[in-house]
PDB file of C-alpha atoms in Angstrom:
ATOM      1  CA  MET E  17       0.000   0.000   0.000  1.00  0.00           C
ATOM      2  CA  GLU E  18       1.363   3.425  -0.935  1.00  0.00           C
ATOM      3  CA  LYS E  19       1.886   5.885   1.912  1.00  0.00           C
ATOM      4  CA  ASN E  20       1.805   9.631   1.535  1.00  0.00           C
ATOM      5  CA  PHE E  21       4.739  11.784   2.615  1.00  0.00           C
ATOM      6  CA  ASP E  22       3.209  12.893   5.936  1.00  0.00           C
ATOM      7  CA  GLU E  23       2.645   9.284   6.946  1.00  0.00           C
ATOM      8  CA  LEU E  24       6.249   8.439   6.070  1.00  0.00           C
ATOM      9  CA  VAL E  25       7.580  11.347   8.151  1.00  0.00           C
ATOM     10  CA  ILE E  26       5.490  10.162  11.113  1.00  0.00           C
ATOM     11  CA  LEU E  27       6.825   6.627  10.662  1.00  0.00           C
ATOM     12  CA  GLU E  28      10.369   7.948  10.335  1.00  0.00           C
ATOM     13  CA  SER E  29       9.958   9.897  13.574  1.00  0.00           C
ATOM     14  CA  LEU E  30       8.422   6.994  15.455  1.00  0.00           C
ATOM     15  CA  ASP E  31      10.981   4.492  14.179  1.00  0.00           C
ATOM     16  CA  ASN E  32      13.767   6.663  15.563  1.00  0.00           C
ATOM     17  CA  GLY E  33      12.178   7.495  18.898  1.00  0.00           C
ATOM     18  CA  LYS E  34      10.963  11.041  18.278  1.00  0.00           C
ATOM     19  CA  PRO E  35       7.275  11.779  18.779  1.00  0.00           C
ATOM     20  CA  THR E  36       6.014  14.195  16.149  1.00  0.00           C
ATOM     21  CA  ASN E  37       4.663  16.526  18.839  1.00  0.00           C
ATOM     22  CA  PHE E  38       8.222  16.875  20.161  1.00  0.00           C
ATOM     23  CA  ALA E  39       9.484  17.653  16.660  1.00  0.00           C
ATOM     24  CA  ALA E  40       6.748  20.284  16.295  1.00  0.00           C
ATOM     25  CA  ALA E  41       7.480  21.807  19.711  1.00  0.00           C
ATOM     26  CA  ALA E  42      11.301  21.769  19.552  1.00  0.00           C
ATOM     27  CA  ASP E  43      12.931  20.860  16.247  1.00  0.00           C
ATOM     28  CA  ILE E  44      10.963  23.005  13.827  1.00  0.00           C
ATOM     29  CA  PRO E  45      10.796  26.232  15.913  1.00  0.00           C
ATOM     30  CA  LEU E  46      14.516  25.944  16.739  1.00  0.00           C
ATOM     31  CA  ALA E  47      15.368  25.333  13.079  1.00  0.00           C
ATOM     32  CA  ILE E  48      13.366  28.423  12.075  1.00  0.00           C
ATOM     33  CA  LYS E  49      15.159  30.555  14.693  1.00  0.00           C
ATOM     34  CA  CYS E  50      18.509  29.256  13.483  1.00  0.00           C
ATOM     35  CA  ILE E  51      17.819  30.084   9.825  1.00  0.00           C
ATOM     36  CA  ARG E  52      16.515  33.546  10.766  1.00  0.00           C
ATOM     37  CA  TYR E  53      19.697  34.205  12.753  1.00  0.00           C
ATOM     38  CA  TYR E  54      21.989  33.259   9.882  1.00  0.00           C
ATOM     39  CA  ALA E  55      19.865  35.184   7.397  1.00  0.00           C
ATOM     40  CA  GLY E  56      21.039  38.265   9.267  1.00  0.00           C
ATOM     41  CA  TRP E  57      24.667  37.461   8.405  1.00  0.00           C
ATOM     42  CA  ALA E  58      24.275  37.802   4.655  1.00  0.00           C
ATOM     43  CA  ASP E  59      24.671  41.604   4.495  1.00  0.00           C
ATOM     44  CA  LYS E  60      27.160  41.896   7.376  1.00  0.00           C
ATOM     45  CA  ILE E  61      30.184  40.075   5.975  1.00  0.00           C
ATOM     46  CA  HIS E  62      32.806  42.657   5.016  1.00  0.00           C
ATOM     47  CA  GLY E  63      36.518  42.744   4.373  1.00  0.00           C
ATOM     48  CA  LYS E  64      38.836  45.111   6.193  1.00  0.00           C
ATOM     49  CA  THR E  65      41.077  47.889   4.989  1.00  0.00           C
ATOM     50  CA  ILE E  66      44.296  47.908   7.012  1.00  0.00           C
ATOM     51  CA  PRO E  67      46.462  51.042   7.278  1.00  0.00           C
ATOM     52  CA  ILE E  68      50.134  50.355   6.530  1.00  0.00           C
ATOM     53  CA  ALA E  69      53.203  52.493   5.855  1.00  0.00           C
ATOM     54  CA  GLY E  70      54.104  53.495   2.317  1.00  0.00           C
ATOM     55  CA  PRO E  71      52.176  53.786  -0.930  1.00  0.00           C
ATOM     56  CA  PHE E  72      50.365  50.499  -0.467  1.00  0.00           C
ATOM     57  CA  ASN E  73      46.785  49.368  -0.080  1.00  0.00           C
ATOM     58  CA  CYS E  74      46.299  46.440   2.281  1.00  0.00           C
ATOM     59  CA  TYR E  75      42.889  44.832   2.596  1.00  0.00           C
ATOM     60  CA  THR E  76      41.191  41.558   3.357  1.00  0.00           C
ATOM     61  CA  ARG E  77      38.291  40.171   1.392  1.00  0.00           C
ATOM     62  CA  GLU E  78      35.880  37.540   2.675  1.00  0.00           C
ATOM     63  CA  GLU E  79      35.057  34.959   0.020  1.00  0.00           C
ATOM     64  CA  PRO E  80      32.948  31.788  -0.036  1.00  0.00           C
ATOM     65  CA  ILE E  81      34.785  28.521   0.546  1.00  0.00           C
ATOM     66  CA  GLY E  82      32.999  26.744  -2.299  1.00  0.00           C
ATOM     67  CA  VAL E  83      31.390  23.304  -2.127  1.00  0.00           C
ATOM     68  CA  CYS E  84      30.547  22.299   1.432  1.00  0.00           C
ATOM     69  CA  ALA E  85      29.797  18.660   2.220  1.00  0.00           C
ATOM     70  CA  GLN E  86      27.603  18.468   5.302  1.00  0.00           C
ATOM     71  CA  ILE E  87      26.928  15.179   7.060  1.00  0.00           C
ATOM     72  CA  ILE E  88      24.265  15.260   9.762  1.00  0.00           C
ATOM     73  CA  PRO E  89      22.972  12.803  12.400  1.00  0.00           C
ATOM     74  CA  TRP E  90      19.516  11.349  12.923  1.00  0.00           C
ATOM     75  CA  ASN E  91      18.464  12.781  16.286  1.00  0.00           C
ATOM     76  CA  PHE E  92      17.343  16.307  15.270  1.00  0.00           C
ATOM     77  CA  PRO E  93      17.227  16.151  11.462  1.00  0.00           C
ATOM     78  CA  ALA E  94      15.575  19.538  10.824  1.00  0.00           C
ATOM     79  CA  LEU E  95      17.682  21.413  13.381  1.00  0.00           C
ATOM     80  CA  MET E  96      20.938  19.733  12.332  1.00  0.00           C
ATOM     81  CA  MET E  97      20.157  20.665   8.742  1.00  0.00           C
ATOM     82  CA  ALA E  98      19.539  24.288   9.769  1.00  0.00           C
ATOM     83  CA  TRP E  99      22.809  24.430  11.725  1.00  0.00           C
ATOM     84  CA  LYS E 100      24.708  23.367   8.632  1.00  0.00           C
ATOM     85  CA  LEU E 101      22.727  25.223   5.950  1.00  0.00           C
ATOM     86  CA  GLY E 102      22.437  28.589   7.701  1.00  0.00           C
ATOM     87  CA  PRO E 103      26.087  29.674   7.885  1.00  0.00           C
ATOM     88  CA  ALA E 104      27.056  28.049   4.573  1.00  0.00           C
ATOM     89  CA  LEU E 105      24.281  29.766   2.618  1.00  0.00           C
ATOM     90  CA  ALA E 106      24.722  33.130   4.347  1.00  0.00           C
ATOM     91  CA  THR E 107      28.374  33.158   3.319  1.00  0.00           C
ATOM     92  CA  GLY E 108      27.721  32.270  -0.327  1.00  0.00           C
ATOM     93  CA  ASN E 109      28.604  28.583  -0.488  1.00  0.00           C
ATOM     94  CA  VAL E 110      26.924  25.639  -2.172  1.00  0.00           C
ATOM     95  CA  ILE E 111      25.997  22.537  -0.195  1.00  0.00           C
ATOM     96  CA  VAL E 112      25.898  18.792  -0.626  1.00  0.00           C
ATOM     97  CA  MET E 113      23.950  17.545   2.407  1.00  0.00           C
ATOM     98  CA  LYS E 114      24.043  13.901   3.442  1.00  0.00           C
ATOM     99  CA  PRO E 115      21.336  13.138   6.007  1.00  0.00           C
ATOM    100  CA  ALA E 116      21.598  10.168   8.328  1.00  0.00           C
ATOM    101  CA  GLU E 117      20.365   6.988   6.675  1.00  0.00           C
ATOM    102  CA  GLN E 118      17.795   6.614   9.478  1.00  0.00           C
ATOM    103  CA  THR E 119      16.100   9.972   8.782  1.00  0.00           C
ATOM    104  CA  PRO E 120      16.452  11.096   5.167  1.00  0.00           C
ATOM    105  CA  LEU E 121      12.824  12.137   4.643  1.00  0.00           C
ATOM    106  CA  THR E 122      12.959  15.291   6.764  1.00  0.00           C
ATOM    107  CA  CYS E 123      15.963  16.540   4.801  1.00  0.00           C
ATOM    108  CA  LEU E 124      14.410  15.654   1.460  1.00  0.00           C
ATOM    109  CA  ARG E 125      11.182  17.457   2.351  1.00  0.00           C
ATOM    110  CA  ILE E 126      13.020  20.587   3.449  1.00  0.00           C
ATOM    111  CA  GLY E 127      14.923  20.408   0.159  1.00  0.00           C
ATOM    112  CA  GLU E 128      11.627  20.319  -1.744  1.00  0.00           C
ATOM    113  CA  LEU E 129      10.424  23.363   0.187  1.00  0.00           C
ATOM    114  CA  MET E 130      13.637  25.221  -0.627  1.00  0.00           C
ATOM    115  CA  LEU E 131      13.126  24.550  -4.323  1.00  0.00           C
ATOM    116  CA  GLU E 132       9.537  25.784  -4.030  1.00  0.00           C
ATOM    117  CA  ALA E 133      10.872  28.913  -2.313  1.00  0.00           C
ATOM    118  CA  GLY E 134      13.036  29.658  -5.350  1.00  0.00           C
ATOM    119  CA  PHE E 135      16.531  28.447  -4.463  1.00  0.00           C
ATOM    120  CA  PRO E 136      18.541  28.065  -7.685  1.00  0.00           C
ATOM    121  CA  ASP E 137      19.281  24.549  -8.901  1.00  0.00           C
ATOM    122  CA  GLY E 138      22.551  23.193  -7.534  1.00  0.00           C
ATOM    123  CA  VAL E 139      22.876  25.499  -4.535  1.00  0.00           C
ATOM    124  CA  ILE E 140      21.500  22.865  -2.169  1.00  0.00           C
ATOM    125  CA  ASN E 141      21.971  19.216  -3.061  1.00  0.00           C
ATOM    126  CA  ILE E 142      20.679  16.408  -0.857  1.00  0.00           C
ATOM    127  CA  LEU E 143      22.394  13.062  -1.177  1.00  0.00           C
ATOM    128  CA  PRO E 144      20.860  10.281   0.941  1.00  0.00           C
ATOM    129  CA  GLY E 145      22.919   7.166   1.525  1.00  0.00           C
ATOM    130  CA  PHE E 146      24.949   5.186   4.027  1.00  0.00           C
ATOM    131  CA  GLY E 147      27.837   6.767   5.882  1.00  0.00           C
ATOM    132  CA  GLU E 148      30.438   4.149   5.007  1.00  0.00           C
ATOM    133  CA  SER E 149      29.794   4.561   1.281  1.00  0.00           C
ATOM    134  CA  THR E 150      28.091   7.871   0.427  1.00  0.00           C
ATOM    135  CA  GLY E 151      29.458   9.828   3.396  1.00  0.00           C
ATOM    136  CA  ALA E 152      33.017   8.549   2.970  1.00  0.00           C
ATOM    137  CA  TYR E 153      32.983   9.262  -0.775  1.00  0.00           C
ATOM    138  CA  LEU E 154      31.613  12.753  -0.247  1.00  0.00           C
ATOM    139  CA  ALA E 155      34.113  13.599   2.507  1.00  0.00           C
ATOM    140  CA  SER E 156      37.106  12.615   0.386  1.00  0.00           C
ATOM    141  CA  HIS E 157      35.876  13.974  -2.973  1.00  0.00           C
ATOM    142  CA  ALA E 158      38.334  16.248  -4.764  1.00  0.00           C
ATOM    143  CA  ASP E 159      35.662  18.825  -5.661  1.00  0.00           C
ATOM    144  CA  VAL E 160      34.554  19.293  -2.047  1.00  0.00           C
ATOM    145  CA  ASP E 161      36.223  22.274  -0.362  1.00  0.00           C
ATOM    146  CA  LYS E 162      34.906  21.793   3.181  1.00  0.00           C
ATOM    147  CA  VAL E 163      33.428  18.967   5.245  1.00  0.00           C
ATOM    148  CA  ALA E 164      31.193  19.586   8.261  1.00  0.00           C
ATOM    149  CA  PHE E 165      30.342  16.435  10.209  1.00  0.00           C
ATOM    150  CA  THR E 166      28.290  15.828  13.337  1.00  0.00           C
ATOM    151  CA  GLY E 167      28.498  12.324  14.734  1.00  0.00           C
ATOM    152  CA  SER E 168      30.749   9.788  16.378  1.00  0.00           C
ATOM    153  CA  THR E 169      34.389  10.331  17.274  1.00  0.00           C
ATOM    154  CA  GLU E 170      35.313   7.174  15.354  1.00  0.00           C
ATOM    155  CA  VAL E 171      33.847   8.490  12.092  1.00  0.00           C
ATOM    156  CA  GLY E 172      35.324  11.925  12.783  1.00  0.00           C
ATOM    157  CA  TYR E 173      38.802  10.373  12.969  1.00  0.00           C
ATOM    158  CA  HIS E 174      38.135   8.593   9.673  1.00  0.00           C
ATOM    159  CA  ILE E 175      37.087  11.837   7.976  1.00  0.00           C
ATOM    160  CA  MET E 176      40.079  13.707   9.376  1.00  0.00           C
ATOM    161  CA  ARG E 177      42.489  11.030   8.106  1.00  0.00           C
ATOM    162  CA  ASN E 178      40.969  10.543   4.656  1.00  0.00           C
ATOM    163  CA  ALA E 179      39.386  13.836   3.562  1.00  0.00           C
ATOM    164  CA  HIS E 180      42.675  15.380   2.383  1.00  0.00           C
ATOM    165  CA  LYS E 181      43.706  12.814  -0.226  1.00  0.00           C
ATOM    166  CA  HIS E 182      42.963  15.104  -3.183  1.00  0.00           C
ATOM    167  CA  ASN E 183      42.974  18.617  -1.709  1.00  0.00           C
ATOM    168  CA  LEU E 184      43.491  20.546   1.529  1.00  0.00           C
ATOM    169  CA  LYS E 185      39.823  20.857   2.377  1.00  0.00           C
ATOM    170  CA  ARG E 186      38.676  22.447   5.609  1.00  0.00           C
ATOM    171  CA  ILE E 187      37.036  20.214   8.182  1.00  0.00           C
ATOM    172  CA  THR E 188      34.659  21.002  11.044  1.00  0.00           C
ATOM    173  CA  LEU E 189      33.849  18.149  13.429  1.00  0.00           C
ATOM    174  CA  GLU E 190      31.245  18.005  16.196  1.00  0.00           C
ATOM    175  CA  LEU E 191      31.943  14.636  17.777  1.00  0.00           C
ATOM    176  CA  GLY E 192      30.927  12.333  20.623  1.00  0.00           C
ATOM    177  CA  GLY E 193      32.004  12.523  24.242  1.00  0.00           C
ATOM    178  CA  LYS E 194      28.821  14.421  24.858  1.00  0.00           C
ATOM    179  CA  SER E 195      27.047  15.954  27.813  1.00  0.00           C
ATOM    180  CA  ALA E 196      29.956  16.623  30.113  1.00  0.00           C
ATOM    181  CA  ASN E 197      29.001  18.380  33.354  1.00  0.00           C
ATOM    182  CA  ILE E 198      30.816  20.207  36.120  1.00  0.00           C
ATOM    183  CA  ILE E 199      28.827  19.913  39.332  1.00  0.00           C
ATOM    184  CA  MET E 200      29.996  22.149  42.175  1.00  0.00           C
ATOM    185  CA  ASP E 201      30.015  21.182  45.850  1.00  0.00           C
ATOM    186  CA  ASP E 202      27.102  23.472  46.696  1.00  0.00           C
ATOM    187  CA  ALA E 203      24.845  22.136  43.900  1.00  0.00           C
ATOM    188  CA  ASP E 204      21.443  20.593  44.472  1.00  0.00           C
ATOM    189  CA  ILE E 205      22.610  17.091  43.583  1.00  0.00           C
ATOM    190  CA  ASP E 206      19.140  15.740  42.777  1.00  0.00           C
ATOM    191  CA  LEU E 207      18.484  18.623  40.393  1.00  0.00           C
ATOM    192  CA  ALA E 208      21.962  18.298  38.884  1.00  0.00           C
ATOM    193  CA  VAL E 209      21.455  14.582  38.226  1.00  0.00           C
ATOM    194  CA  ALA E 210      18.022  15.198  36.716  1.00  0.00           C
ATOM    195  CA  GLN E 211      19.372  17.928  34.410  1.00  0.00           C
ATOM    196  CA  ALA E 212      22.381  15.804  33.409  1.00  0.00           C
ATOM    197  CA  HIS E 213      19.982  12.984  32.555  1.00  0.00           C
ATOM    198  CA  VAL E 214      17.905  15.269  30.329  1.00  0.00           C
ATOM    199  CA  GLY E 215      21.021  16.639  28.655  1.00  0.00           C
ATOM    200  CA  LEU E 216      22.326  13.155  27.880  1.00  0.00           C
ATOM    201  CA  PHE E 217      19.212  11.203  26.999  1.00  0.00           C
ATOM    202  CA  LEU E 218      16.793  13.760  25.536  1.00  0.00           C
ATOM    203  CA  ASN E 219      15.707  12.192  22.254  1.00  0.00           C
TER     204      ASN E 219
END
C-alpha cells in the first residue's frame, strides 16, 4: 500500500524514537530561529582595509569557501540541517547535504520546500545514503572544499584522516564525548542529576 509523505515522516519519527509533537514543539521552531539568525549574516560580511606604511593598499576580502559537504545525524534532522545550511548559505557557499540513513525524509522534504521557495538549482543538493559509502565518498571527494560532520568520534577520525587525499579541504567536526558536566560542591545534587539525565538522553 502506498503511503503519503506525511505518513512516512510520522513513521520515520516513530521508528527513531521522536514523537512528532516533540518535533513540532522543539525541532521546527529551533530550526526556524537558526535560519533567521543566519539570514542576518548575509549583508554583514565585510573585508577590512588595514592602514600600513608606504604607498600600499592592504585589505582583506571575505570569500565563499565553495562546495561544502555536510553530514548530519539522525536525532534532530531539521535542526541539524539548519545548523549546517544557515552559515554556509549566508556566506555564499553551495551545499551537498548527506542526512543520516535513518532519517532522510525530513531533509528531502526541506529540500523540496527550498526549491519551491526559489533556491537556484545546484545550490543545495541532498544526497541520501549510508555513511560508510556515500558519506566517505563525499568527505574525500576532490571537488569538495569543506566537510562539516556531526556524529561519532570514530567516524570523525576517519574523515580527518581521509578527507585530504585530493585537496586541503577544511574540516569542522562536532563529535561524541557528549554531555559533560561540572557539578559544584554546593549544587542541588538531585536537580543536577536530573538535568544531566535530560542533557544526555533527551531524544
